[in-house]
Coordinates of C-alpha atoms in Angstrom, one line a residue:
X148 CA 0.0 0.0 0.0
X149 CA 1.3 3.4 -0.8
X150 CA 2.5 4.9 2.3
X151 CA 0.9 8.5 3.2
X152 CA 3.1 11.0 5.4
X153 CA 1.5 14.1 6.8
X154 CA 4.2 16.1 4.3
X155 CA 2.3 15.1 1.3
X156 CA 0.6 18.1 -0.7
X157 CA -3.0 17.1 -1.6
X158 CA -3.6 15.8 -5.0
X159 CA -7.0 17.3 -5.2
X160 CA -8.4 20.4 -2.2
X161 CA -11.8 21.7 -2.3
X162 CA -13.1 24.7 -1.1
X163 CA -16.7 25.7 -0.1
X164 CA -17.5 23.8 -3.5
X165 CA -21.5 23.6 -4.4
X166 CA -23.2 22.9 -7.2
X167 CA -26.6 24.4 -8.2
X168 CA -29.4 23.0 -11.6
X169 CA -31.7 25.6 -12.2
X170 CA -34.3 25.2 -14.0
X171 CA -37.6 27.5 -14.8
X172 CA -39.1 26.2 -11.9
X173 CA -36.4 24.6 -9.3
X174 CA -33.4 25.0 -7.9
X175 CA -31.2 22.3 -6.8
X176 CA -28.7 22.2 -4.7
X177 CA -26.5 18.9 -5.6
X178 CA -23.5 20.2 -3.6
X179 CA -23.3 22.4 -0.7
X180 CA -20.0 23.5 0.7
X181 CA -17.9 20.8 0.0
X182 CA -14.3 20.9 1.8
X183 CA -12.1 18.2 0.8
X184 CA -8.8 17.0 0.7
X185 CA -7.4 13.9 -0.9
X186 CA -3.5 13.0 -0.9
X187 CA -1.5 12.0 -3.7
X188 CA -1.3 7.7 -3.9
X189 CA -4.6 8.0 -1.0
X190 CA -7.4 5.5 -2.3
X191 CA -10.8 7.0 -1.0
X192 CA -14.5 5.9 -1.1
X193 CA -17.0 8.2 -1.3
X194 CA -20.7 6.8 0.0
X195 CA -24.2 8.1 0.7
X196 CA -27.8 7.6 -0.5
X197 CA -28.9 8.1 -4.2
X198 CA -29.0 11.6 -5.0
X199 CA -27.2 12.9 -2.1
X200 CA -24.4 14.5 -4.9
X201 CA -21.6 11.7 -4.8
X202 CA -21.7 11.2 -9.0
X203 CA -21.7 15.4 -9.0
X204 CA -19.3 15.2 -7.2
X205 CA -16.9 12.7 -9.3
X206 CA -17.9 14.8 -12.4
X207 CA -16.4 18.3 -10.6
X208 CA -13.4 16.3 -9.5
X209 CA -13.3 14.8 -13.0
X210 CA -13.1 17.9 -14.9
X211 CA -16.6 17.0 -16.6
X212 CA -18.3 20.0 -15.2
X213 CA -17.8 23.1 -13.5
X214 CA -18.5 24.0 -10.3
X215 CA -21.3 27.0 -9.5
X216 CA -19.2 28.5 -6.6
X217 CA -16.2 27.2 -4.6
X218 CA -12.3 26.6 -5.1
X219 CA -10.8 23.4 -6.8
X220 CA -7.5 22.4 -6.7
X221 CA -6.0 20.2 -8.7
X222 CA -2.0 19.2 -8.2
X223 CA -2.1 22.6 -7.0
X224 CA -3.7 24.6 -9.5
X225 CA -7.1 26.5 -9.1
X226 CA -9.4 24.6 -12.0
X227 CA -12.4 25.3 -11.1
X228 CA -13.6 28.1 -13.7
X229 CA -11.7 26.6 -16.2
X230 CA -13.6 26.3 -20.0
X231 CA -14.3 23.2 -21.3
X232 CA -11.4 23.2 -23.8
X233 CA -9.0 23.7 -21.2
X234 CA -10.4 21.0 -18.8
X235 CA -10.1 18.6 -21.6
X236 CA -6.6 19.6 -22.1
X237 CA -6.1 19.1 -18.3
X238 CA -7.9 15.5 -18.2
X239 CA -5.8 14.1 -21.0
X240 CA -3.2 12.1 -19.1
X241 CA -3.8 13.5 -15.9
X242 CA -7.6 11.6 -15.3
X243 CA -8.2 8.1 -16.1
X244 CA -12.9 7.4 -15.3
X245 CA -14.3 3.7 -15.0
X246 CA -18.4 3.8 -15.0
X247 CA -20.7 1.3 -13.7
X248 CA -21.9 1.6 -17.5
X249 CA -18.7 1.1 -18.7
X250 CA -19.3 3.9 -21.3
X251 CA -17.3 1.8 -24.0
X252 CA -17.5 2.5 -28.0
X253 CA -19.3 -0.4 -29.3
X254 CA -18.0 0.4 -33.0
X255 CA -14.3 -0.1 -31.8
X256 CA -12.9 -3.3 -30.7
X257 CA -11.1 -3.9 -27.3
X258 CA -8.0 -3.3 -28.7
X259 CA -9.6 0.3 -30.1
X260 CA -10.8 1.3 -27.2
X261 CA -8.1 0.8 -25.1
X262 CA -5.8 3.0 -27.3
X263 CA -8.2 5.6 -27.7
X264 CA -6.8 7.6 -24.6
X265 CA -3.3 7.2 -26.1
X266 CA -4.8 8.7 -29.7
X267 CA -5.8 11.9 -27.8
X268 CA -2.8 12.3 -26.4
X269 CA -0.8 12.3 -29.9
X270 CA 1.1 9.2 -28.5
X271 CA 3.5 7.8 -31.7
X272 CA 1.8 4.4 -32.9
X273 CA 5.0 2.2 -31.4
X274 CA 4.8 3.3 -28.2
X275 CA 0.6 3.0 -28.4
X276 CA 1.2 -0.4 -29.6
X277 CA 3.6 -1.4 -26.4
X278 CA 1.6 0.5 -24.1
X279 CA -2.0 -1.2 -25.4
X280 CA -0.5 -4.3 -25.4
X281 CA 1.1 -4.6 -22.1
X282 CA -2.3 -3.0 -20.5
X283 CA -4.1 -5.9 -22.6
X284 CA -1.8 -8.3 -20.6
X285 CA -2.0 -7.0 -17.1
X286 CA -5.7 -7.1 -18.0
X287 CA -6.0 -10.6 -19.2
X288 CA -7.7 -10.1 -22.2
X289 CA -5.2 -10.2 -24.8
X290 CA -6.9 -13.2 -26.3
X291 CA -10.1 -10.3 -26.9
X292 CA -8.4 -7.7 -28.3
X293 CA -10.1 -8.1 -31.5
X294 CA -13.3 -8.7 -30.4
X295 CA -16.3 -5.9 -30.1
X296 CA -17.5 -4.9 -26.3
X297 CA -21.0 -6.8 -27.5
X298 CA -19.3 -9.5 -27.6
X299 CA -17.8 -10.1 -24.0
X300 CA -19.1 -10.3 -20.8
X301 CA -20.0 -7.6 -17.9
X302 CA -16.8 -8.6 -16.3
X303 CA -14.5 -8.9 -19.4
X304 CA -16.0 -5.3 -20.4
X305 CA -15.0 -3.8 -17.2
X306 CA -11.6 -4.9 -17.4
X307 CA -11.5 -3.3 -20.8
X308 CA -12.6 -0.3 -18.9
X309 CA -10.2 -0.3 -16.3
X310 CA -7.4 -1.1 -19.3
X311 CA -8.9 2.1 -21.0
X312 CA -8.3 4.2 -17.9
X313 CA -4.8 3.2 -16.8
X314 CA -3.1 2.9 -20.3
X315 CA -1.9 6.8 -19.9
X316 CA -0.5 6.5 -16.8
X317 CA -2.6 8.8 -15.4
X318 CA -1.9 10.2 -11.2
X319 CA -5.8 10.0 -10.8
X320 CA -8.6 7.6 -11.1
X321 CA -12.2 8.5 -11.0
X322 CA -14.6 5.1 -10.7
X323 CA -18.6 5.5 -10.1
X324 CA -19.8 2.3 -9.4
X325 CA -17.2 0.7 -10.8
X326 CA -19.3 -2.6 -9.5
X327 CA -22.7 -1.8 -9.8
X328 CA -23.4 -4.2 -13.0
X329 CA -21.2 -6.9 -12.3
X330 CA -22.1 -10.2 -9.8
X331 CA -19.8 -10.4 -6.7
X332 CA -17.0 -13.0 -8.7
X333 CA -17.0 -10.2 -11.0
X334 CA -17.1 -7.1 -8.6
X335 CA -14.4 -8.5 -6.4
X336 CA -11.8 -9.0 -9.3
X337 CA -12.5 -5.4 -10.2
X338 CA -11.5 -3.6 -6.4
X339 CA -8.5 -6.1 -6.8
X340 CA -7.5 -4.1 -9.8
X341 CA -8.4 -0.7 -8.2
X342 CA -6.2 -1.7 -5.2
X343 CA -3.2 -3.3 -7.2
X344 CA -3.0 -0.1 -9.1
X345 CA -3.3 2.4 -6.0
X346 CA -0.7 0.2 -5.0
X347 CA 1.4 1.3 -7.8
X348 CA 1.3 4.5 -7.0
X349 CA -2.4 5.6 -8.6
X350 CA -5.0 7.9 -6.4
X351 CA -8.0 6.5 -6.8
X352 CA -11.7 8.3 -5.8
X353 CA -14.7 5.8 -5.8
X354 CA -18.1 6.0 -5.2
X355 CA -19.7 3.2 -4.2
X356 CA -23.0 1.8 -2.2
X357 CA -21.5 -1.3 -1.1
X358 CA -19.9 -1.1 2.5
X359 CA -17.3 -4.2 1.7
X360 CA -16.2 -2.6 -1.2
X361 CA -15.9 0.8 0.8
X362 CA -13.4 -1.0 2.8
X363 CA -10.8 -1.4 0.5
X364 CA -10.1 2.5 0.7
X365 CA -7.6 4.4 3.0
X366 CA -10.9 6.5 3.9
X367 CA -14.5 6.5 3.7
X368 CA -16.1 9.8 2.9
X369 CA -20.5 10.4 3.5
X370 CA -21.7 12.6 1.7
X371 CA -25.3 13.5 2.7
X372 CA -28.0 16.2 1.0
X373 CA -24.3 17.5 -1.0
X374 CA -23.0 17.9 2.0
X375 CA -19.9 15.4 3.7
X376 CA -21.3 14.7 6.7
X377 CA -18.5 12.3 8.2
X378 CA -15.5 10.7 7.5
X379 CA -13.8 7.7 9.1
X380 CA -10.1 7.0 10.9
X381 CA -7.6 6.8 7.6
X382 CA -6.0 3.3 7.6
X383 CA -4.3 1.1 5.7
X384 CA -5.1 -2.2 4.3
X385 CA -3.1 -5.1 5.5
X386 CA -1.5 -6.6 2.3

């Protein structure tokens, strides 16, 4: 497990952050002065009912969306009025996102998706090719890589997904339910793979609504109405 010191700068700070939808007729409030902290190589879980703000959250940490008010840092730079066009600029490398849906390109095959990150990125096709195929073999599903995401199952996708995310090295990844379609064979394998590669050296933020799966993390994190509303004793997993 990556060791944490109290020296370490946070990866990602959050100040006062909140997050309003307005509509003709409503206003929501999806996040309401949110005041975080999450250390570089930490491997947090974020929990709390549906629609208490934890996927708003993930997106604002993610770079997806801006926040309405509020500071965020991210490795020490203030991003949180950034335009889209600079965001994506910022993700590319930096941000690697599993989804419960697994949000893969069901025209490409798993060999495709995987290097897709690495296209964005302007990577030179040698280096795509060694980096695709190594992630393919750390993956075990080299023997897949031509097939289509159709064609595999929830688990095989999933580790296409996680493949996806880590193939450009990035310092942070974002999962949201990475579990939530999978059966428990399935789901276990997956927070094996989140934990191998926070072990590597990865931050990794989860949301999740299963309590075993929240105790894979250095640190549990409720969020409640958009608000955190506790947070448990930081520890470490015995290896």
């Amino acid at each position: 497990m990556t060791e944490r010191t109290a020296n370490n700068a946070p990866l990602i700070r959050t100040v006062g952050l909140r997050k309003l939808y307005t509509t003709e007729e409503v206003e929501t409030t999806a996040l309401d002065n949110v005041n975080l902290e999450i250390a570089a190589g930490e491997f947090a879980a974020i929990m709390g009912p549906s629609g208490c703000g934890k996927s708003t959250l993930l997106n604002l940490l993610g770079l997806l969306d801006n926040p309405t008010e509020g500071e965020y840092w991210l490795l020490n730079e203030e991003v949180a009025t950034y335009s889209e066009r600079v965001r994506a600029n910022l993700r590319k490398g930096t941000i690697g996102f599993v989804f419960q849906s697994f949000n893969l390109i069901s025209e490409l095959t798993v060999y495709e998706n995987v290097e897709l990150p690495l296209l964005y990125m302007d990577v030179a096709a040698k280096e795509r090719r060694q980096r695709v195929r190594a992630m393919l073999d750390q993956m075990q599903i080299t023997h897949r890589e031509k097939h289509f995401p159709l064609q595999l199952s929830g688990g095989q996708q999933q580790r296409v997904a996680v493949a996806r995310a880590l193939v450009s090295e990035p310092k942070l990844v974002l999962a949201d339910e990475p579990t939530g379609n999978l059966d428990s064979r399935h789901g276990d394998e997956v927070m094996e793979m989140l934990t191998e590669m926070n072990k590597n050296g990865t931050t990794v933020v989860m949301v999740t609504h299963s309590p075993a799966y929240a105790d894979f993390a250095h640190r549990i994190i409720h969020l409640f109405d958009g608000r955190i509303v506790s947070e448990n004793i930081e520890r470490e997993r015995e290896a």
